[in-house]
Amino acid sequence: MKNFLSILFLTCASLSFGQVDTSGVNTTTNKVDSTRSTVTTIGGGMDFSYSKAEKYILGPIRIDGADNFDPQAIKLIAGLKQGEAITIPSDKISNAIKNLWNEGLFSQVSIEAEKEIAGVIYLVIKLTPRPKLSRFRFTGVSKREVDKIREEVDLSSGQTITENLLFKTKNKIRGYFLEKGYNNVNVAITQVKDTLINNSEIFFINIDKGKKVKIKHIIFEGNNSVKAWKLRRAMKDTKRRSIMRVFKRSKFNSTAYIRDKEAVLDKFRAVGLRDVHFVEDSVYNINNRNIGIYLKVEEGQKYYFGDISWIGNTKFASGLLDTVLGIKYGDVYDKPLLDQRLHQSPDGRDITSLYMDRGYLFFRLEAVETGVKDNHINYEMRILEGKEARVKNVFIKGNYKTNEHVIRREIRTKPGDLFSKNDIIRTQRELAQLGYFNEQGFQVNPIPNPQDGTVDIEYIVEEKSADQIELSGGYGAGRIIGTLGLTFSNFSVKNIFKPDSWSPLPTGDGQRLSIRAQTNGRIYQGYNFSFTEPWLGGKKPNSFTFYLNHTSFSNSVDIKKRDPEYKGVAISGVGIGLGRRKKFPDDYFSAYYELAYQYYDVRNYANLFPSFNDGYANDISLKYALQRNSINSPIYPTEGSKISFTAKGTLPYSLMGGKKDFSTMTAQETFKYLEYYKLKFTFEYYLPLTPDKKLVLMPRIGFGYMGAYNAAKGLTPFERFNLGGSGLSGVNQFGGREIIALRGYDDNALSSGGGDPIVAKYTMELRYPISLNPQATFFVLAFAEAGNTYTGFKTFNPFNVKRSVGAGVRIFLPMFGMLGLDYGWGFDKLDKHSSGYGGTIDQSIDSKGFFPKFTFTIGMNLGEL
């Protein structure tokens, strides 16, 4: 008679083990090593029990119920080998079942004795495989949400279905919706047998996300030293529902809540309450749509800084370290400030930066409290300076398009130099200014080599599209002016004749090639070509620029100049420029030199040039521009400043070759060769108003002056300033005049017909980003502007300005540049001399005395002074 041994494992509460039907079998149980084995007695009188264990030789092992699995692999996992000696009952069998069960592939595992012949026992491993996942389907949510959830969950056809898989899937879905503020979300997974695929199941995942839960109240109690509104403001991601929070919704996230509670405690620690702690913390339901938060604090005693001593400092004197630290005996104890001044201050004023900017990469600093006396906390600053570290190797990764030498020439950490944290920060800024890389994707990994006192530095960049298709638009002269342009910011001339490097154009050498065409039809046309090599010769950051331009502005009668009714202006120009970075006063400065020639051809156009309505003029000028630029990002700067001074002029022809009587000369004779000098000064500053540096205040001022060498000859009719409107979106030399924007007014509404020699403009913008994604940077702004132009020093008054306020949006798309839309209100009456292209401006005034005005701009140059 066949004898059977069934050895089964205990089923866990969460169904970790499958159940085996043992009906009709008499069993007795022996407990061994905290596991339960079922010892079966089957007719014939052959017993297996721990009280009478016997030794056998293990015969062939048969696998039953696992046709899709490798039998040899199953035996190997079980740890049973034919021909070995085995004691039955024993832990050998128990461990075999454990090993198979731990694989998570089977819902039932049992081992039975099939027969015994002459001391050889034949075993059968019976397995019931777990079902596989064939497919899954979501219900209860939108298709867009389904696409997002699929990215979160780890489900795929062919997966073995386990309790852990079900648990993880539910938790990930719940976590996704909890992040969105759906705190009452429910997830149910129904398993249905798939009749098309053997031993497979379909998941029907039903999601009931419920209503979004918002935070209605955040209540503090026990906060005597810090106002509740300051504590709420410290909670960056846990905010109350408010009509003022237009762009951020109120939602509760447990992870963010823990982080925000710590930020609340830091507010107390910043005023000396270092023992502050929460005595009660409650998140409670108000209703199915709202929750409340109650936080009760116990402030404890107030503390102050005591004596601070330095140990181990040989590079810098203790007095200097005290000055950098900026904390004196008796100051209110502020642990966050102490940590900031020791390790990482936003302005670079910290002890760690002081050492690491001078090569001490292996520097270590430990602040140790040495005692508390009369609520004054004494500190001992223990410094381990270590050796100076020098840069050994610089590695660059991630540049699949930009040639390595273009990146390497911007890197300030050169092999052999002393390690400097500031140089790394400056390198990140310089690489960001190139515009070729995603600023959010920069990574810098210093790799120290303590054995030889060196450090390898790895820069990881993430390429982005640097080329632009420019579709500029602006409204001026009573008409819409559009621009079509192509700008290749990472061009390569030397690869033009290498077909393999075209993708679609030769790129990688950091050169800039721009082609632009502007028109509003037959009235205005403009063409520009420019090329810039930023590193002329490849060894120093000396740039070379060459450009050509041509513009024409005429009436719509006939474009042919022989028509007697033709009125127009044509301007053609060419120029070359050289730029170089300066090291004095610091290396944020740069200088630019330019030699340019412009040819003006005017025909019957007194509206534009009252003093020169017919003829031609030559403008041979030299320009010098000195600029200091320390802004940290070209698209959305959050800190830094930009200061520039520009001087442009011609030779004083009228003062050379004897005295001339200009009163007897025609306008053509007088202005055949233009002579003037032009000075401009601008300053803008970016001030972050919040710790995350998102809310930014940007003030800007600008002044311009144009003068004549010879009072008898007078001011040149060209190159004057015109103020108002959008600045024609980059058409800053429209009709031989420099166009400057002032939102809230019509184009050129604030200047006289021929333009003015003096301009002043003041701007204040408050900016906040909605998205800093490099593929679509989007921010909103509110602005206040004021400005005016003046006919001379007698009328110049920097406070006699026309004011406006408004709001706007900016969207930066890599392929199209900066897109802008502003709505401004000008609220000052215009001067009588003000006029536009076609004559005096008659800007309408509403009942409140405001001038509402939309301004649409495309392109980075918004006609700003």
PDB file of C-alpha atoms in Angstrom, residues 473-476 481 518 722-734 737-743 745-748 761 837 855-857 861-864:
ATOM      1  CA  GLY A 473       5.720  90.949 -32.610  1.00  0.00           C
ATOM      2  CA  GLY A 474       5.033  94.496 -31.537  1.00  0.00           C
ATOM      3  CA  TYR A 475       2.681  97.322 -32.233  1.00  0.00           C
ATOM      4  CA  GLY A 476       4.169 100.614 -33.329  1.00  0.00           C
ATOM      5  CA  ILE A 481       5.525  94.812 -36.880  1.00  0.00           C
ATOM      6  CA  GLN A 518      11.240  92.357 -39.779  1.00  0.00           C
ATOM      7  CA  ASN A 722      12.017 107.870 -28.341  1.00  0.00           C
ATOM      8  CA  LEU A 723      10.052 106.623 -25.318  1.00  0.00           C
ATOM      9  CA  GLY A 724       6.748 104.793 -24.921  1.00  0.00           C
ATOM     10  CA  GLY A 725       4.907 101.549 -25.605  1.00  0.00           C
ATOM     11  CA  SER A 726       6.490  98.147 -26.125  1.00  0.00           C
ATOM     12  CA  GLY A 727       9.746  99.404 -27.623  1.00  0.00           C
ATOM     13  CA  LEU A 728       8.657  97.642 -30.814  1.00  0.00           C
ATOM     14  CA  SER A 729       9.975  94.380 -29.428  1.00  0.00           C
ATOM     15  CA  GLY A 730      13.621  94.789 -30.289  1.00  0.00           C
ATOM     16  CA  VAL A 731      13.361  97.254 -33.202  1.00  0.00           C
ATOM     17  CA  ASN A 732      15.601  99.553 -31.200  1.00  0.00           C
ATOM     18  CA  GLN A 733      16.907 101.507 -34.192  1.00  0.00           C
ATOM     19  CA  PHE A 734      13.590 101.917 -35.943  1.00  0.00           C
ATOM     20  CA  ARG A 737      16.060 106.447 -33.559  1.00  0.00           C
ATOM     21  CA  GLU A 738      16.556 104.448 -30.388  1.00  0.00           C
ATOM     22  CA  ILE A 739      13.196 103.122 -29.219  1.00  0.00           C
ATOM     23  CA  ILE A 740      12.711 102.574 -25.476  1.00  0.00           C
ATOM     24  CA  ALA A 741       9.676 100.910 -23.914  1.00  0.00           C
ATOM     25  CA  LEU A 742       7.381 102.416 -21.305  1.00  0.00           C
ATOM     26  CA  ARG A 743       4.344 100.228 -20.742  1.00  0.00           C
ATOM     27  CA  TYR A 745       1.428 104.382 -23.130  1.00  0.00           C
ATOM     28  CA  ASP A 746       1.363 104.315 -26.926  1.00  0.00           C
ATOM     29  CA  ASP A 747       4.581 103.769 -28.812  1.00  0.00           C
ATOM     30  CA  ASN A 748       6.776 106.890 -28.839  1.00  0.00           C
ATOM     31  CA  LYS A 761      13.479 105.703 -17.012  1.00  0.00           C
ATOM     32  CA  TYR A 837       5.615 108.499 -36.038  1.00  0.00           C
ATOM     33  CA  THR A 855       1.585  95.462 -24.635  1.00  0.00           C
ATOM     34  CA  PHE A 856       2.491  92.237 -26.405  1.00  0.00           C
ATOM     35  CA  THR A 857       6.147  91.389 -26.846  1.00  0.00           C
ATOM     36  CA  ASN A 861      14.936  92.652 -26.001  1.00  0.00           C
ATOM     37  CA  LEU A 862      11.930  94.635 -24.830  1.00  0.00           C
ATOM     38  CA  GLY A 863      13.279  98.018 -25.850  1.00  0.00           C
ATOM     39  CA  GLU A 864      14.623  98.727 -22.383  1.00  0.00           C
TER      40      GLU A 864
END
